[in-house]
mmCIF file of C-alpha atoms and ligand atoms in Angstrom:
data_model
loop_
_atom_site.group_PDB
_atom_site.id
_atom_site.type_symbol
_atom_site.label_atom_id
_atom_site.label_comp_id
_atom_site.label_asym_id
_atom_site.label_seq_id
_atom_site.Cartn_x
_atom_site.Cartn_y
_atom_site.Cartn_z
ATOM 1 C CA MET A 26 34.891 -28.612 -1.364
ATOM 2 C CA MET A 27 34.728 -32.149 -2.994
ATOM 3 C CA GLY A 28 31.754 -34.478 -2.971
ATOM 4 C CA THR A 29 28.409 -33.948 -1.593
ATOM 5 C CA GLN A 30 29.062 -35.065 2.239
ATOM 6 C CA LYS A 31 28.672 -32.155 4.811
ATOM 7 C CA ALA A 32 31.425 -31.358 6.644
ATOM 8 C CA VAL A 33 31.296 -31.623 10.549
ATOM 9 C CA PHE A 34 33.810 -28.670 10.454
ATOM 10 C CA PRO A 35 33.137 -26.387 7.717
ATOM 11 C CA PHE A 36 35.899 -24.560 6.454
ATOM 12 C CA GLY A 37 34.059 -21.658 6.552
ATOM 13 C CA GLN A 38 30.557 -20.253 7.387
ATOM 14 C CA PRO A 39 29.125 -16.714 7.487
ATOM 15 C CA TRP A 40 28.213 -15.585 10.948
ATOM 16 C CA ILE A 41 24.670 -14.306 10.599
ATOM 17 C CA THR A 42 22.672 -13.753 13.714
ATOM 18 C CA ALA A 43 18.817 -13.042 13.919
ATOM 19 C CA GLU A 44 19.679 -9.252 14.434
ATOM 20 C CA ASP A 45 21.439 -9.054 11.375
ATOM 21 C CA ARG A 46 18.433 -10.601 9.711
ATOM 22 C CA GLN A 47 16.180 -8.063 11.269
ATOM 23 C CA VAL A 48 18.159 -4.895 10.250
ATOM 24 C CA VAL A 49 18.372 -5.909 6.631
ATOM 25 C CA LEU A 50 14.347 -6.392 6.712
ATOM 26 C CA GLU A 51 13.936 -2.960 8.253
ATOM 27 C CA VAL A 52 16.206 -1.510 5.376
ATOM 28 C CA LEU A 53 13.725 -3.163 3.057
ATOM 29 C CA GLN A 54 10.707 -1.161 4.423
ATOM 30 C CA SER A 55 12.868 2.320 4.479
ATOM 31 C CA PRO A 56 12.702 4.654 1.564
ATOM 32 C CA LEU A 57 16.397 4.297 0.656
ATOM 33 C CA LEU A 58 17.819 1.082 -0.641
ATOM 34 C CA THR A 59 21.093 2.632 -2.012
ATOM 35 C CA GLN A 60 23.141 5.604 -1.228
ATOM 36 C CA GLY A 61 21.585 6.436 2.183
ATOM 37 C CA PRO A 62 22.378 6.547 5.845
ATOM 38 C CA GLN A 63 23.576 2.784 6.126
ATOM 39 C CA VAL A 64 26.275 3.236 3.680
ATOM 40 C CA ARG A 65 27.345 6.307 5.247
ATOM 41 C CA ALA A 66 27.285 4.896 8.876
ATOM 42 C CA PHE A 67 29.217 1.633 7.862
ATOM 43 C CA GLU A 68 32.008 3.923 6.329
ATOM 44 C CA GLU A 69 32.233 5.959 9.346
ATOM 45 C CA GLU A 70 32.147 2.981 11.767
ATOM 46 C CA PHE A 71 34.846 1.033 9.491
ATOM 47 C CA ALA A 72 36.868 4.143 9.899
ATOM 48 C CA ARG A 73 36.418 4.231 13.699
ATOM 49 C CA PHE A 74 37.557 0.535 13.646
ATOM 50 C CA LEU A 75 40.859 1.285 11.924
ATOM 51 C CA GLY A 76 41.482 4.208 14.515
ATOM 52 C CA GLY A 77 39.688 7.164 12.839
ATOM 53 C CA GLU A 78 42.620 8.615 10.749
ATOM 54 C CA CYS A 79 41.260 7.735 7.473
ATOM 55 C CA PHE A 80 38.488 7.718 4.752
ATOM 56 C CA CYS A 81 36.322 4.919 3.994
ATOM 57 C CA VAL A 82 34.515 4.309 0.790
ATOM 58 C CA ALA A 83 32.085 1.389 0.641
ATOM 59 C CA VAL A 84 32.080 -0.537 -2.757
ATOM 60 C CA SER A 85 30.659 -3.684 -4.303
ATOM 61 C CA SER A 86 33.722 -5.915 -3.737
ATOM 62 C CA CYS A 87 37.166 -5.884 -2.978
ATOM 63 C CA MET A 88 38.030 -6.416 -6.617
ATOM 64 C CA ALA A 89 35.891 -3.085 -7.450
ATOM 65 C CA ALA A 90 38.002 -1.417 -4.509
ATOM 66 C CA LEU A 91 41.418 -2.592 -6.227
ATOM 67 C CA HIS A 92 40.239 -1.329 -9.511
ATOM 68 C CA LEU A 93 38.998 1.824 -8.357
ATOM 69 C CA ALA A 94 42.467 2.489 -6.526
ATOM 70 C CA TYR A 95 44.482 1.973 -9.806
ATOM 71 C CA LEU A 96 42.013 4.291 -11.897
ATOM 72 C CA GLN A 97 42.174 6.975 -9.351
ATOM 73 C CA LEU A 98 45.886 6.851 -9.195
ATOM 74 C CA GLY A 99 46.014 7.081 -13.049
ATOM 75 C CA LEU A 100 47.903 3.974 -13.833
ATOM 76 C CA GLY A 101 47.612 2.752 -17.567
ATOM 77 C CA PRO A 102 49.298 1.144 -20.377
ATOM 78 C CA GLY A 103 53.241 1.119 -20.126
ATOM 79 C CA ASP A 104 53.034 1.141 -16.426
ATOM 80 C CA GLU A 105 53.964 -1.653 -14.422
ATOM 81 C CA VAL A 106 52.884 -2.850 -10.787
ATOM 82 C CA LEU A 107 54.730 -5.082 -8.456
ATOM 83 C CA LEU A 108 52.610 -7.804 -6.831
ATOM 84 C CA PRO A 109 52.972 -11.145 -5.184
ATOM 85 C CA ALA A 110 52.752 -14.317 -7.080
ATOM 86 C CA GLN A 111 51.069 -16.143 -4.507
ATOM 87 C CA THR A 112 47.551 -14.347 -4.230
ATOM 88 C CA HIS A 113 43.976 -14.228 -5.407
ATOM 89 C CA VAL A 114 43.400 -13.497 -8.917
ATOM 90 C CA ALA A 115 41.601 -10.025 -8.213
ATOM 91 C CA THR A 116 44.982 -8.544 -7.111
ATOM 92 C CA ALA A 117 46.359 -9.028 -10.412
ATOM 93 C CA HIS A 118 43.393 -8.381 -12.502
ATOM 94 C CA ALA A 119 42.818 -5.057 -11.251
ATOM 95 C CA VAL A 120 46.157 -4.110 -12.674
ATOM 96 C CA GLU A 121 45.189 -5.784 -16.035
ATOM 97 C CA LEU A 122 41.912 -4.154 -16.212
ATOM 98 C CA VAL A 123 43.600 -0.474 -16.423
ATOM 99 C CA GLY A 124 45.845 -1.708 -19.056
ATOM 100 C CA ALA A 125 49.148 -1.784 -16.909
ATOM 101 C CA LYS A 126 51.261 -4.791 -16.444
ATOM 102 C CA PRO A 127 51.584 -7.173 -13.317
ATOM 103 C CA VAL A 128 55.077 -7.789 -12.520
ATOM 104 C CA PHE A 129 54.712 -11.004 -10.150
ATOM 105 C CA VAL A 130 57.309 -11.637 -7.100
ATOM 106 C CA ASP A 131 57.666 -14.663 -5.005
ATOM 107 C CA CYS A 132 56.999 -14.962 -1.507
ATOM 108 C CA ASP A 133 58.688 -15.600 1.891
ATOM 109 C CA PRO A 134 58.441 -19.134 3.029
ATOM 110 C CA HIS A 135 57.443 -18.584 6.490
ATOM 111 C CA THR A 136 54.586 -15.930 6.027
ATOM 112 C CA GLY A 137 53.570 -16.398 2.440
ATOM 113 C CA ASN A 138 53.921 -12.498 2.174
ATOM 114 C CA ILE A 139 55.754 -10.977 -0.986
ATOM 115 C CA ASN A 140 59.409 -11.057 -0.343
ATOM 116 C CA PRO A 141 60.817 -7.405 -0.098
ATOM 117 C CA ASP A 142 64.238 -8.789 -0.877
ATOM 118 C CA LEU A 143 63.459 -9.595 -4.481
ATOM 119 C CA LEU A 144 61.927 -6.213 -5.250
ATOM 120 C CA PRO A 145 64.731 -3.947 -5.987
ATOM 121 C CA ALA A 146 65.874 -6.172 -8.965
ATOM 122 C CA LEU A 147 62.358 -6.130 -10.525
ATOM 123 C CA ILE A 148 62.050 -2.015 -10.300
ATOM 124 C CA THR A 149 62.296 -0.647 -13.875
ATOM 125 C CA PRO A 150 61.493 2.975 -14.973
ATOM 126 C CA ARG A 151 58.062 2.033 -15.723
ATOM 127 C CA THR A 152 57.333 0.709 -12.101
ATOM 128 C CA ARG A 153 54.444 2.857 -11.070
ATOM 129 C CA ALA A 154 53.097 1.044 -7.984
ATOM 130 C CA LEU A 155 53.597 -1.633 -5.481
ATOM 131 C CA SER A 156 50.681 -4.031 -4.219
ATOM 132 C CA VAL A 157 50.980 -5.940 -1.116
ATOM 133 C CA VAL A 158 48.819 -8.603 0.328
ATOM 134 C CA HIS A 159 48.540 -9.553 3.859
ATOM 135 C CA PHE A 160 48.662 -13.304 3.086
ATOM 136 C CA LEU A 161 45.781 -15.112 5.126
ATOM 137 C CA GLY A 162 45.748 -12.435 7.656
ATOM 138 C CA ILE A 163 49.559 -12.145 8.258
ATOM 139 C CA PRO A 164 50.721 -8.511 8.022
ATOM 140 C CA CYS A 165 53.542 -7.873 5.819
ATOM 141 C CA ASP A 166 56.614 -6.002 6.542
ATOM 142 C CA MET A 167 55.334 -2.560 5.746
ATOM 143 C CA GLU A 168 58.031 -0.530 6.981
ATOM 144 C CA GLU A 169 60.532 -2.258 4.740
ATOM 145 C CA ILE A 170 58.290 -1.899 1.891
ATOM 146 C CA LEU A 171 57.291 1.593 2.517
ATOM 147 C CA THR A 172 61.197 2.504 2.614
ATOM 148 C CA LEU A 173 61.614 1.200 -0.769
ATOM 149 C CA ALA A 174 58.470 2.377 -2.194
ATOM 150 C CA GLN A 175 59.602 5.966 -0.958
ATOM 151 C CA SER A 176 62.866 5.579 -2.448
ATOM 152 C CA PHE A 177 61.536 4.813 -5.982
ATOM 153 C CA GLY A 178 58.569 7.000 -5.879
ATOM 154 C CA LEU A 179 56.026 4.284 -6.080
ATOM 155 C CA TRP A 180 52.382 4.319 -4.594
ATOM 156 C CA VAL A 181 51.436 1.294 -2.348
ATOM 157 C CA VAL A 182 48.269 -0.353 -2.527
ATOM 158 C CA GLU A 183 47.385 -3.037 0.184
ATOM 159 C CA ASP A 184 45.006 -5.826 -0.497
ATOM 160 C CA CYS A 185 43.578 -6.585 3.070
ATOM 161 C CA ALA A 186 40.844 -8.902 1.738
ATOM 162 C CA LEU A 187 41.885 -11.456 4.424
ATOM 163 C CA ALA A 188 43.222 -8.964 7.085
ATOM 164 C CA PRO A 189 40.627 -6.869 8.895
ATOM 165 C CA GLY A 190 41.918 -6.501 12.379
ATOM 166 C CA ALA A 191 45.630 -7.497 11.702
ATOM 167 C CA ARG A 192 48.115 -5.086 12.821
ATOM 168 C CA LEU A 193 51.827 -4.351 12.534
ATOM 169 C CA ARG A 194 53.691 -2.398 15.310
ATOM 170 C CA GLY A 195 50.201 -1.658 16.599
ATOM 171 C CA LYS A 196 48.939 0.134 13.458
ATOM 172 C CA PRO A 197 46.239 -1.447 11.547
ATOM 173 C CA VAL A 198 46.955 -2.785 8.063
ATOM 174 C CA GLY A 199 45.426 -0.823 5.064
ATOM 175 C CA LEU A 200 46.465 2.357 6.490
ATOM 176 C CA TRP A 201 50.267 1.938 5.893
ATOM 177 C CA GLY A 202 49.891 2.406 2.110
ATOM 178 C CA ASP A 203 48.151 4.859 0.007
ATOM 179 C CA VAL A 204 45.104 2.675 -0.271
ATOM 180 C CA GLY A 205 43.868 -0.457 1.528
ATOM 181 C CA CYS A 206 41.072 -2.599 -0.095
ATOM 182 C CA PHE A 207 38.939 -5.226 2.322
ATOM 183 C CA SER A 208 36.525 -7.711 1.078
ATOM 184 C CA PHE A 209 33.111 -8.791 2.376
ATOM 185 C CA TYR A 210 32.569 -12.023 0.490
ATOM 186 C CA PRO A 211 30.841 -14.718 2.437
ATOM 187 C CA VAL A 212 33.772 -16.776 3.565
ATOM 188 C CA LYS A 213 35.948 -13.499 4.688
ATOM 189 C CA HIS A 214 36.093 -12.208 8.203
ATOM 190 C CA LEU A 215 32.758 -10.178 7.789
ATOM 191 C CA THR A 216 30.326 -10.404 5.162
ATOM 192 C CA THR A 217 27.673 -8.216 3.177
ATOM 193 C CA GLY A 218 26.934 -11.118 0.584
ATOM 194 C CA GLU A 219 29.201 -9.317 -1.795
ATOM 195 C CA GLY A 220 30.920 -5.948 -0.904
ATOM 196 C CA GLY A 221 34.351 -4.273 -0.104
ATOM 197 C CA MET A 222 35.821 -1.080 1.371
ATOM 198 C CA LEU A 223 38.433 1.252 0.142
ATOM 199 C CA VAL A 224 40.348 2.791 2.933
ATOM 200 C CA THR A 225 42.925 5.869 2.398
ATOM 201 C CA ARG A 226 44.518 8.411 4.464
ATOM 202 C CA HIS A 227 44.097 11.059 1.642
ATOM 203 C CA ALA A 228 41.100 12.725 1.472
ATOM 204 C CA GLU A 229 41.160 13.651 -2.200
ATOM 205 C CA VAL A 230 41.602 9.919 -3.059
ATOM 206 C CA ALA A 231 38.407 9.185 -1.190
ATOM 207 C CA GLU A 232 36.494 11.717 -2.707
ATOM 208 C CA ALA A 233 37.608 10.917 -6.300
ATOM 209 C CA VAL A 234 36.829 7.260 -5.535
ATOM 210 C CA ALA A 235 33.636 7.960 -4.210
ATOM 211 C CA ARG A 236 32.675 10.031 -7.338
ATOM 212 C CA LEU A 237 34.113 6.983 -9.759
ATOM 213 C CA ARG A 238 32.225 4.308 -7.821
ATOM 214 C CA ALA A 239 28.875 6.254 -9.167
ATOM 215 C CA PHE A 240 29.452 7.020 -12.877
ATOM 216 C CA GLY A 241 31.721 9.877 -12.151
ATOM 217 C CA LEU A 242 28.756 12.055 -11.325
ATOM 218 C CA GLU A 243 28.668 14.911 -9.148
ATOM 219 C CA ARG A 244 25.466 16.095 -7.689
ATOM 220 C CA SER A 245 24.280 19.713 -7.448
ATOM 221 C CA THR A 246 23.818 20.599 -3.900
ATOM 222 C CA ALA A 247 21.461 23.571 -5.044
ATOM 223 C CA ARG A 248 18.688 21.245 -6.595
ATOM 224 C CA PRO A 249 17.832 17.496 -6.422
ATOM 225 C CA GLY A 250 18.029 15.707 -9.211
ATOM 226 C CA LEU A 251 20.446 18.062 -10.968
ATOM 227 C CA TYR A 252 24.171 16.678 -11.571
ATOM 228 C CA ASP A 253 27.085 16.882 -13.785
ATOM 229 C CA VAL A 254 29.471 14.052 -14.625
ATOM 230 C CA VAL A 255 33.236 15.071 -14.338
ATOM 231 C CA ALA A 256 34.869 11.724 -15.047
ATOM 232 C CA LEU A 257 34.423 8.222 -16.662
ATOM 233 C CA GLY A 258 33.213 6.047 -13.900
ATOM 234 C CA LEU A 259 31.333 2.863 -13.041
ATOM 235 C CA ASN A 260 28.759 1.475 -10.873
ATOM 236 C CA TYR A 261 30.382 -0.193 -7.842
ATOM 237 C CA ARG A 262 28.017 1.050 -5.266
ATOM 238 C CA MET A 263 26.941 -1.033 -2.178
ATOM 239 C CA SER A 264 23.340 -0.965 -1.306
ATOM 240 C CA GLU A 265 21.841 -0.236 1.976
ATOM 241 C CA MET A 266 20.681 -3.702 2.785
ATOM 242 C CA GLN A 267 24.497 -4.789 2.515
ATOM 243 C CA ALA A 268 25.781 -2.057 4.597
ATOM 244 C CA ALA A 269 23.255 -2.528 7.442
ATOM 245 C CA LEU A 270 24.420 -6.060 7.415
ATOM 246 C CA GLY A 271 28.061 -5.037 7.445
ATOM 247 C CA ARG A 272 27.597 -2.921 10.368
ATOM 248 C CA GLY A 273 26.213 -5.554 12.545
ATOM 249 C CA GLN A 274 29.058 -7.894 11.537
ATOM 250 C CA LEU A 275 31.662 -5.250 12.230
ATOM 251 C CA ARG A 276 30.380 -5.052 15.550
ATOM 252 C CA ARG A 277 31.215 -8.682 16.149
ATOM 253 C CA LEU A 278 34.579 -8.402 14.410
ATOM 254 C CA GLY A 279 36.480 -8.249 17.886
ATOM 255 C CA GLU A 280 34.977 -11.335 19.033
ATOM 256 C CA ASN A 281 35.475 -12.912 15.807
ATOM 257 C CA LEU A 282 38.997 -12.224 15.904
ATOM 258 C CA GLU A 283 39.386 -13.359 19.449
ATOM 259 C CA ARG A 284 37.694 -16.858 18.713
ATOM 260 C CA ARG A 285 40.066 -16.913 15.595
ATOM 261 C CA GLN A 286 43.011 -16.347 17.577
ATOM 262 C CA ALA A 287 42.119 -18.884 20.347
ATOM 263 C CA ASN A 288 41.482 -21.438 17.602
ATOM 264 C CA PHE A 289 44.552 -20.768 15.826
ATOM 265 C CA ALA A 290 46.800 -20.936 18.873
ATOM 266 C CA ARG A 291 45.154 -24.389 20.012
ATOM 267 C CA LEU A 292 45.519 -26.015 16.422
ATOM 268 C CA ARG A 293 49.217 -24.728 16.069
ATOM 269 C CA GLU A 294 50.053 -26.059 19.523
ATOM 270 C CA ASN A 295 48.301 -29.416 18.579
ATOM 271 C CA LEU A 296 50.474 -29.809 15.364
ATOM 272 C CA ALA A 297 53.845 -28.506 16.854
ATOM 273 C CA ASP A 298 55.534 -31.762 17.251
ATOM 274 C CA LEU A 299 54.774 -32.965 13.702
ATOM 275 C CA GLU A 300 57.930 -33.405 11.107
ATOM 276 C CA GLY A 301 57.811 -32.430 7.695
ATOM 277 C CA ILE A 302 55.323 -29.478 7.766
ATOM 278 C CA ARG A 303 55.505 -25.720 8.415
ATOM 279 C CA ILE A 304 52.655 -23.381 9.534
ATOM 280 C CA LEU A 305 52.355 -20.039 7.573
ATOM 281 C CA ASP A 306 52.494 -17.689 10.537
ATOM 282 C CA VAL A 307 54.065 -14.288 11.742
ATOM 283 C CA LYS A 308 57.514 -14.359 12.272
ATOM 284 C CA ASP A 309 57.471 -12.000 15.341
ATOM 285 C CA GLU A 310 54.923 -12.865 18.112
ATOM 286 C CA LYS A 311 54.111 -9.240 18.747
ATOM 287 C CA GLU A 312 52.505 -8.747 15.428
ATOM 288 C CA ALA A 313 48.839 -9.590 14.955
ATOM 289 C CA SER A 314 47.584 -11.693 12.394
ATOM 290 C CA SER A 315 43.821 -11.663 11.721
ATOM 291 C CA HIS A 316 44.005 -15.520 11.465
ATOM 292 C CA TYR A 317 41.902 -16.113 8.393
ATOM 293 C CA CYS A 318 42.925 -19.998 8.534
ATOM 294 C CA LEU A 319 45.912 -22.055 9.566
ATOM 295 C CA SER A 320 47.662 -22.981 6.371
ATOM 296 C CA VAL A 321 50.176 -26.094 6.692
ATOM 297 C CA VAL A 322 52.787 -26.519 4.022
ATOM 298 C CA LEU A 323 53.873 -30.125 3.453
ATOM 299 C CA GLU A 324 57.491 -30.656 2.827
ATOM 300 C CA GLY A 325 59.581 -33.219 1.239
ATOM 301 C CA GLY A 326 57.567 -36.687 0.402
ATOM 302 C CA LEU A 327 54.556 -35.445 2.290
ATOM 303 C CA ARG A 328 53.923 -32.927 -0.527
ATOM 304 C CA GLU A 329 53.174 -35.633 -3.156
ATOM 305 C CA ARG A 330 50.619 -37.181 -0.937
ATOM 306 C CA ARG A 331 48.642 -34.002 -0.399
ATOM 307 C CA SER A 332 45.346 -35.066 -2.511
ATOM 308 C CA GLN A 333 45.402 -38.333 -0.523
ATOM 309 C CA ILE A 334 45.649 -36.424 2.839
ATOM 310 C CA LEU A 335 42.909 -33.982 1.559
ATOM 311 C CA ALA A 336 40.446 -36.895 0.716
ATOM 312 C CA GLN A 337 40.955 -38.419 4.069
ATOM 313 C CA LEU A 338 40.220 -34.986 5.938
ATOM 314 C CA GLN A 339 37.117 -34.779 3.956
ATOM 315 C CA ARG A 340 35.943 -38.372 4.861
ATOM 316 C CA GLU A 341 36.533 -37.274 8.324
ATOM 317 C CA GLY A 342 34.325 -34.353 7.984
ATOM 318 C CA VAL A 343 36.957 -31.678 8.236
ATOM 319 C CA GLY A 344 36.432 -28.852 5.535
ATOM 320 C CA THR A 345 39.633 -27.390 3.989
ATOM 321 C CA SER A 346 40.818 -25.329 1.366
ATOM 322 C CA ILE A 347 43.830 -24.008 -0.690
ATOM 323 C CA TYR A 348 45.234 -20.786 -0.660
ATOM 324 C CA TYR A 349 45.956 -20.423 -3.563
ATOM 325 C CA PRO A 350 45.659 -23.573 -5.871
ATOM 326 C CA HIS A 351 47.931 -21.810 -8.431
ATOM 327 C CA PRO A 352 50.277 -18.909 -8.123
ATOM 328 C CA VAL A 353 48.543 -16.204 -10.469
ATOM 329 C CA PRO A 354 51.214 -16.183 -13.318
ATOM 330 C CA ARG A 355 50.581 -19.846 -13.766
ATOM 331 C CA LEU A 356 46.671 -19.469 -14.499
ATOM 332 C CA THR A 357 46.176 -19.745 -18.058
ATOM 333 C CA TYR A 358 45.162 -16.322 -18.703
ATOM 334 C CA TYR A 359 48.448 -15.065 -17.142
ATOM 335 C CA ARG A 360 50.477 -17.720 -18.665
ATOM 336 C CA SER A 361 49.346 -17.428 -21.957
ATOM 337 C CA LYS A 362 49.917 -13.563 -21.905
ATOM 338 C CA TYR A 363 53.211 -13.307 -20.025
ATOM 339 C CA GLY A 364 54.657 -17.064 -20.140
ATOM 340 C CA PHE A 365 55.441 -18.606 -16.676
ATOM 341 C CA SER A 366 58.852 -19.925 -15.416
ATOM 342 C CA PRO A 367 58.445 -22.298 -12.296
ATOM 343 C CA GLN A 368 61.923 -21.567 -11.081
ATOM 344 C CA THR A 369 61.051 -18.000 -10.764
ATOM 345 C CA TYR A 370 58.653 -18.615 -8.033
ATOM 346 C CA PRO A 371 59.768 -21.757 -5.815
ATOM 347 C CA GLN A 372 58.193 -20.489 -2.580
ATOM 348 C CA ALA A 373 54.878 -19.681 -4.378
ATOM 349 C CA LEU A 374 54.744 -23.134 -6.078
ATOM 350 C CA ALA A 375 55.477 -24.664 -2.695
ATOM 351 C CA ILE A 376 52.088 -23.089 -1.079
ATOM 352 C CA SER A 377 50.056 -23.988 -4.137
ATOM 353 C CA ASP A 378 51.099 -27.384 -4.512
ATOM 354 C CA GLY A 379 51.845 -28.418 -1.049
ATOM 355 C CA SER A 380 49.573 -26.591 1.494
ATOM 356 C CA ILE A 381 46.582 -27.433 3.190
ATOM 357 C CA ALA A 382 44.235 -24.598 4.867
ATOM 358 C CA LEU A 383 42.595 -25.716 7.978
ATOM 359 C CA PRO A 384 39.517 -23.894 9.330
ATOM 360 C CA VAL A 385 39.757 -21.621 12.478
ATOM 361 C CA GLY A 386 36.940 -19.632 11.992
ATOM 362 C CA PRO A 387 34.383 -18.269 14.648
ATOM 363 C CA HIS A 388 32.119 -21.197 14.002
ATOM 364 C CA LEU A 389 34.266 -23.359 15.693
ATOM 365 C CA THR A 390 35.664 -24.125 19.103
ATOM 366 C CA PRO A 391 38.904 -24.700 20.566
ATOM 367 C CA SER A 392 37.839 -28.363 21.463
ATOM 368 C CA ASP A 393 36.665 -28.548 17.539
ATOM 369 C CA MET A 394 40.682 -27.834 16.970
ATOM 370 C CA ASP A 395 41.588 -30.708 19.014
ATOM 371 C CA SER A 396 39.521 -32.928 16.681
ATOM 372 C CA ILE A 397 40.693 -31.653 13.462
ATOM 373 C CA ALA A 398 44.490 -31.906 14.832
ATOM 374 C CA GLN A 399 43.567 -35.462 15.221
ATOM 375 C CA SER A 400 42.075 -36.105 11.988
ATOM 376 C CA PHE A 401 45.137 -34.322 10.347
ATOM 377 C CA ARG A 402 47.464 -36.410 12.244
ATOM 378 C CA ARG A 403 45.695 -39.736 11.016
ATOM 379 C CA ALA A 404 45.735 -38.234 7.790
ATOM 380 C CA LEU A 405 49.352 -37.518 7.592
ATOM 381 C CA ARG A 406 50.151 -41.187 8.837
ATOM 382 C CA GLY A 407 47.902 -42.601 6.124
ATOM 383 C CA ARG A 408 45.526 -44.531 8.578
ATOM 384 C CA SER A 409 42.174 -43.985 9.382
HETATM 385 C C1 PLP B 7 38.806 -12.787 -1.575
HETATM 386 C C2 PLP B 7 39.984 -11.959 -2.262
HETATM 387 C C3 PLP B 7 39.834 -10.727 -3.024
HETATM 388 C C4 PLP B 7 38.624 -10.628 -3.687
HETATM 389 O O1 PLP B 7 37.614 -10.090 -2.983
HETATM 390 P P1 PLP B 7 36.080 -10.008 -3.689
HETATM 391 O O2 PLP B 7 35.462 -9.036 -2.379
HETATM 392 O O3 PLP B 7 35.552 -11.326 -3.779
HETATM 393 O O4 PLP B 7 36.225 -9.097 -4.755
HETATM 394 C C5 PLP B 7 41.011 -10.233 -3.144
HETATM 395 N N1 PLP B 7 42.095 -10.497 -2.863
HETATM 396 C C6 PLP B 7 42.215 -11.241 -1.995
HETATM 397 C C7 PLP B 7 43.644 -11.555 -1.331
HETATM 398 C C8 PLP B 7 41.242 -11.979 -1.805
HETATM 399 O O5 PLP B 7 41.475 -13.250 -0.815
#
């Protein structure tokens, strides 16, 4: 956020209760600070939250989960992974880190999700995997994606960083593909300070990832302290304090999602009659978004006025953000490595250069949404 003025309606705010603080302090008095009962319980409870038919591995971040996913799937130099241009850089960095090549795909203008129609033309004999991001919590059309992935024999990695609780045809995101990755960074739906969860329907993937997150080490069941190392690994573990915090956060996720939904609906209704804007949202009301924020895409002449509109919102105390300020291929690292042609990503650019993300988090109420809408309307008119 710009300036030093404190927002009346912050864009995001971690929801930490007295009970959350208490459980973390209790862990600090226990004998185990890592690899203990809290992490195991958090993994089990997260699997139950997703309906039970999966395995969960708690890790140090969503980026760590994505990296482990590609390591475990055995991707490396010479391989290509299709992924959306409009996403957090972590989605692409994880592919780069294993030496594979990210192939960026433009998005759907209504949802911000990867556009499946563009995929067939980008698939080559080197394509091994397809990564989707449920943009701002809006579920991707996984039926279409899976049909395509199956016919080309591709792994599917779901980046669910902003999508805990999002569902498609009633089935949670993260369980459609081979691996799903969640984030517990402070401004996401749940937080453990830093943290992530890898979920998978495949027991062998979960076992391998659990080893890779802890040096590739296999403990002897016969004698404490004895172990062997069976693979090259990392240290991407989550601590007991983080897991204890995550468990409390998870218990409130239902209420968190309900508040977000109510706020989103109220704000959308408040902005419905405005011309020259569109709101990124599900195409079919039956599908469940996790409502990370409400992103407004400015069209036509309004697009040039974005920085003015953002500045006025800030003056009125409305916290805003931009998801995401650059399509990943335009970021310096990627642009200098692979080149960047704007005409390939018109929709991703419309979002990066013309959108404003408004807050709908559980720290705000439906009547706050009325105030935010009023500020937004004033800012669009260019008057205070
Ligand atoms: C935040 C985010 C990430 C990275 O999450 P970390 O837990 O901070 O590593 C990855 N993908 C998306 C879509 C995100 O929004």
